[in-house]
PDB file of C-alpha atoms in Angstrom:
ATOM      1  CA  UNK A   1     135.551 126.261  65.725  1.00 79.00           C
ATOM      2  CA  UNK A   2     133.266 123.396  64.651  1.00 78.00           C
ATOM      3  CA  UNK A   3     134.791 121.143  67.510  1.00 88.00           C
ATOM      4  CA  UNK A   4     133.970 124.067  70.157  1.00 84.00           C
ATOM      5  CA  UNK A   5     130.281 123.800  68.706  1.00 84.00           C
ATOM      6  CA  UNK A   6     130.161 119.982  69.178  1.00 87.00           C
ATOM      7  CA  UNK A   7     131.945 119.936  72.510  1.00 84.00           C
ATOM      8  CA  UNK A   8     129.098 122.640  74.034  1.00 85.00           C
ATOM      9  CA  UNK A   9     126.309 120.833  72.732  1.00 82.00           C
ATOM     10  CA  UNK A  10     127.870 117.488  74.188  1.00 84.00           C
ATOM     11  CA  UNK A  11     127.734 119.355  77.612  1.00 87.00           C
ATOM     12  CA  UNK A  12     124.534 120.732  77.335  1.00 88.00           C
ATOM     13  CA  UNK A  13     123.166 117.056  76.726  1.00 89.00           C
ATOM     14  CA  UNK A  14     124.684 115.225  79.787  1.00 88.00           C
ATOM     15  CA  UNK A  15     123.857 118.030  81.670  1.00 84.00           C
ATOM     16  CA  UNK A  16     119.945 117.630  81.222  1.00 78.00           C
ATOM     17  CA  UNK A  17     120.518 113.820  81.528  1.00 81.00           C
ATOM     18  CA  UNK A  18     122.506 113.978  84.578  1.00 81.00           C
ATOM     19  CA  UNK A  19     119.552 116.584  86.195  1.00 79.00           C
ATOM     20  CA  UNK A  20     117.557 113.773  85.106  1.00 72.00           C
ATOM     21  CA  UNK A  21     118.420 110.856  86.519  1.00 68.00           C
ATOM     22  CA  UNK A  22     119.072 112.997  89.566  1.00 67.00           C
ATOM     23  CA  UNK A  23     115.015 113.379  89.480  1.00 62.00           C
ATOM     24  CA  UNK A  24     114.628 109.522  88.683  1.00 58.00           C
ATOM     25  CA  UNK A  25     116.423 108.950  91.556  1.00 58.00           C
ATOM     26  CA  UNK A  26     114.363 111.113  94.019  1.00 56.00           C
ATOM     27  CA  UNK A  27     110.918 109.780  93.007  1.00 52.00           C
ATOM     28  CA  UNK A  28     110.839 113.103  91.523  1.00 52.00           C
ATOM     29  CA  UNK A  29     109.540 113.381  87.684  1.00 49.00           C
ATOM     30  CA  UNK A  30     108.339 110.868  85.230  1.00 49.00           C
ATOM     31  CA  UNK A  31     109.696 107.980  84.082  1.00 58.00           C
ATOM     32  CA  UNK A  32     107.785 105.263  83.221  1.00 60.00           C
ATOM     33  CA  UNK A  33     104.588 107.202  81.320  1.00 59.00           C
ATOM     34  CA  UNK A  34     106.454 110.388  80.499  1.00 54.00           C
ATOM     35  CA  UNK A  35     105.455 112.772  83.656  1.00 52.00           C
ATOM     36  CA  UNK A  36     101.701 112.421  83.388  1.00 54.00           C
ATOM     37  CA  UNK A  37      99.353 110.124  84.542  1.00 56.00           C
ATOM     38  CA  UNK A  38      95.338 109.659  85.504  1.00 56.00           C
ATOM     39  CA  UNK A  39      94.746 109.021  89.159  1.00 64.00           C
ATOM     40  CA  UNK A  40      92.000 106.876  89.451  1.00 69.00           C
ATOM     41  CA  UNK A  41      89.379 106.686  92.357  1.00 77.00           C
ATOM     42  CA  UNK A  42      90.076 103.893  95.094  1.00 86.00           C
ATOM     43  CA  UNK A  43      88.613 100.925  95.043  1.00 89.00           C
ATOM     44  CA  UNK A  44      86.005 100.402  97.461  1.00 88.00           C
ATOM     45  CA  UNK A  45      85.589  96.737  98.591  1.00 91.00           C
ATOM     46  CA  UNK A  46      81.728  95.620  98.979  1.00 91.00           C
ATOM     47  CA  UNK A  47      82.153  92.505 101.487  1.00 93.00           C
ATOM     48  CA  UNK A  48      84.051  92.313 105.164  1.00 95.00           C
ATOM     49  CA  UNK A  49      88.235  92.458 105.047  1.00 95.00           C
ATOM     50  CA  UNK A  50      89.023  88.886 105.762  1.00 97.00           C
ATOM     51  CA  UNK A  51      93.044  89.789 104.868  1.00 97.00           C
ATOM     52  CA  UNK A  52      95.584  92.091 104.805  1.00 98.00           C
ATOM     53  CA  UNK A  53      98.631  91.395 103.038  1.00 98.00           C
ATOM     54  CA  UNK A  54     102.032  93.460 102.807  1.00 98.00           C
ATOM     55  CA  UNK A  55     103.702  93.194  99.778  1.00 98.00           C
ATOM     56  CA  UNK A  56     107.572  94.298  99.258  1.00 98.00           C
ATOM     57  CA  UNK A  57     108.050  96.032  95.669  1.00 98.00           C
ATOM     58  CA  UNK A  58     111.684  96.561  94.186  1.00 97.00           C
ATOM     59  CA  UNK A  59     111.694  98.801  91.040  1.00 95.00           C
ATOM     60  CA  UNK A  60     108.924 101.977  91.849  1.00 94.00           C
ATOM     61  CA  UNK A  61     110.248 105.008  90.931  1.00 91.00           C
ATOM     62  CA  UNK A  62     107.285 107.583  91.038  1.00 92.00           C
ATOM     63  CA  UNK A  63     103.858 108.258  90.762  1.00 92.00           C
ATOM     64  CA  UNK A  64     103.031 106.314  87.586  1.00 92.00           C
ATOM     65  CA  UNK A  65     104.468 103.342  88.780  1.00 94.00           C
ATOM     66  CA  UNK A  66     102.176 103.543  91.981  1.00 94.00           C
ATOM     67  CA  UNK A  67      99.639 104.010  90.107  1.00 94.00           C
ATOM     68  CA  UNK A  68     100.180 101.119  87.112  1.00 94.00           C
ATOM     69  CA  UNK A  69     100.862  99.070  90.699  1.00 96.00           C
ATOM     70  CA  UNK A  70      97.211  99.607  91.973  1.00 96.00           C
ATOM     71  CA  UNK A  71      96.028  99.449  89.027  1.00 96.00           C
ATOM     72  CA  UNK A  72      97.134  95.974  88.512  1.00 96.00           C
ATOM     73  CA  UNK A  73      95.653  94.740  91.878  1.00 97.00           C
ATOM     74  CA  UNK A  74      92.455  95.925  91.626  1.00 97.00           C
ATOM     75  CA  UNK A  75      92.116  94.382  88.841  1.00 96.00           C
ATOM     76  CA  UNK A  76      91.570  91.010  91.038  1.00 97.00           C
ATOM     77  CA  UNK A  77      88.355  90.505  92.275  1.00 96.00           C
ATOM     78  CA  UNK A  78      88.401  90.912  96.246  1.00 96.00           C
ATOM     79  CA  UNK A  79      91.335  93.212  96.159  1.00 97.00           C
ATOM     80  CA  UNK A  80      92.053  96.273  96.556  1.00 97.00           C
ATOM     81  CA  UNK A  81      96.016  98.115  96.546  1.00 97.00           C
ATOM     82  CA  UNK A  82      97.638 101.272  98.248  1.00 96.00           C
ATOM     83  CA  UNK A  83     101.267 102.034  97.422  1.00 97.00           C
ATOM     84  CA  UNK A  84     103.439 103.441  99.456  1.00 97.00           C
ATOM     85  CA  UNK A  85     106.498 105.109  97.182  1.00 95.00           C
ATOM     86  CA  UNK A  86     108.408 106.108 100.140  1.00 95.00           C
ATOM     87  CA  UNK A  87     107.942 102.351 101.970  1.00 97.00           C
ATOM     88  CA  UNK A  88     108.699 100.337  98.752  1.00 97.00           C
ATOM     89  CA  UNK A  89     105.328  98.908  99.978  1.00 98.00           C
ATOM     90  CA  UNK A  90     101.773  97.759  98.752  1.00 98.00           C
ATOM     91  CA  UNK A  91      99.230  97.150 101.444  1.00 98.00           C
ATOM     92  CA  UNK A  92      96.400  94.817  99.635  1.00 98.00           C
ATOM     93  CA  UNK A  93      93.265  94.393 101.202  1.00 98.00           C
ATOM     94  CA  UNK A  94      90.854  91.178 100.398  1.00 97.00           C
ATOM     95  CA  UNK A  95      87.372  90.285 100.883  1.00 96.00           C
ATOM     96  CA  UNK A  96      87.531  87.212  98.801  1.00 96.00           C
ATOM     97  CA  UNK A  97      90.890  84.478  99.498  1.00 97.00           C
ATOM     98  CA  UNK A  98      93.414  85.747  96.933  1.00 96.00           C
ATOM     99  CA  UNK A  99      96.385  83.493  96.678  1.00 96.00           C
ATOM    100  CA  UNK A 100     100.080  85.135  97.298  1.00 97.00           C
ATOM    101  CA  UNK A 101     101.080  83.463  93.560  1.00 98.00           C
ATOM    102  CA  UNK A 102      98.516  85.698  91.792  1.00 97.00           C
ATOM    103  CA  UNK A 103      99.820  88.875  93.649  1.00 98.00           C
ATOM    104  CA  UNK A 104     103.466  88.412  92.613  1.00 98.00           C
ATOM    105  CA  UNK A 105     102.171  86.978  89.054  1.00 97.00           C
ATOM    106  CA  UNK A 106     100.751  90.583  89.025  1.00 97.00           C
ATOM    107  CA  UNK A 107     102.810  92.421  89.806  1.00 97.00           C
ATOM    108  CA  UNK A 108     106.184  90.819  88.380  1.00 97.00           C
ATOM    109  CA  UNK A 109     103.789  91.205  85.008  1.00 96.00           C
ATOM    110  CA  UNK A 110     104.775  94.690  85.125  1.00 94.00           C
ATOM    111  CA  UNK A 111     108.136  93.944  85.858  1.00 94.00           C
ATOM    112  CA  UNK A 112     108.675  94.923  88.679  1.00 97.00           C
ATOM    113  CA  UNK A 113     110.234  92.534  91.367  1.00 97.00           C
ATOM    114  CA  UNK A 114     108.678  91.349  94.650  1.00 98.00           C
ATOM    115  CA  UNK A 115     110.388  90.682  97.588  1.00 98.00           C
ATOM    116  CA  UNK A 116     108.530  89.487 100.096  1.00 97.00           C
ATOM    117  CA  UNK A 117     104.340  88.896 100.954  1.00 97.00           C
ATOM    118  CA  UNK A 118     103.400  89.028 104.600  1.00 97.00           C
ATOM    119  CA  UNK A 119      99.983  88.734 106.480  1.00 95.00           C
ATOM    120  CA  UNK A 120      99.620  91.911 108.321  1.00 91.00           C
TER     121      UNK A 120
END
């Protein structure tokens, strides 16, 4: 009887983990910060857009990863970040000459991986 018990319980876990990473796999869900995150307001650049760069992003998941994305690159001074989930992308726009090094260097702090940094 005790092995019944065990063996149902067993189930019951991989079941929510499999439903799980079924959700990590969509987008869908949290799971870098738990489910929840802040959305902060967009960063407004004050001077004229002098570049556009696209930058390819392996490792995003969901929302908070956007987010701690965005977050990163506005950080820099004459930048400002939109992710796209769905694109794998991050369009940056500068008003001040922002090497490509401190973009990866950035980003690949929050280890995630960058493929590839284009002028648009």
């Amino acid at each position: 009887m005790g092995t019944v018990v065990i063996l149902v319980v067993l189930v019951i876990i991989v079941v929510f983990a499999v439903r799980s990473g079924i959700k990590h796999g969509k987008g869908e869900g949290g799971c870098c910060g738990g489910g929840s995150s802040v959305k902060e307001e967009k960063k407004v650049l004050t001077g004229d857009i002098i570049a556009t760069k696209i930058v390819s992003i392996e490792g995003m998941h969901c929302e908070n990863c956007k987010n701690s994305i965005e977050h990163q690159i506005n950080r820099i001074d004459g930048a400002s970040c939109e992710v796209n989930l769905k694109k794998k992308t991050a369009v940056i726009k500068l008003d001040k000459p922002v090497d490509d090094d401190t973009i990866r260097r950035s980003i690949e702090r929050l280890d995630f991986k960058v493929l590839d940094i284009k002028n648009a």
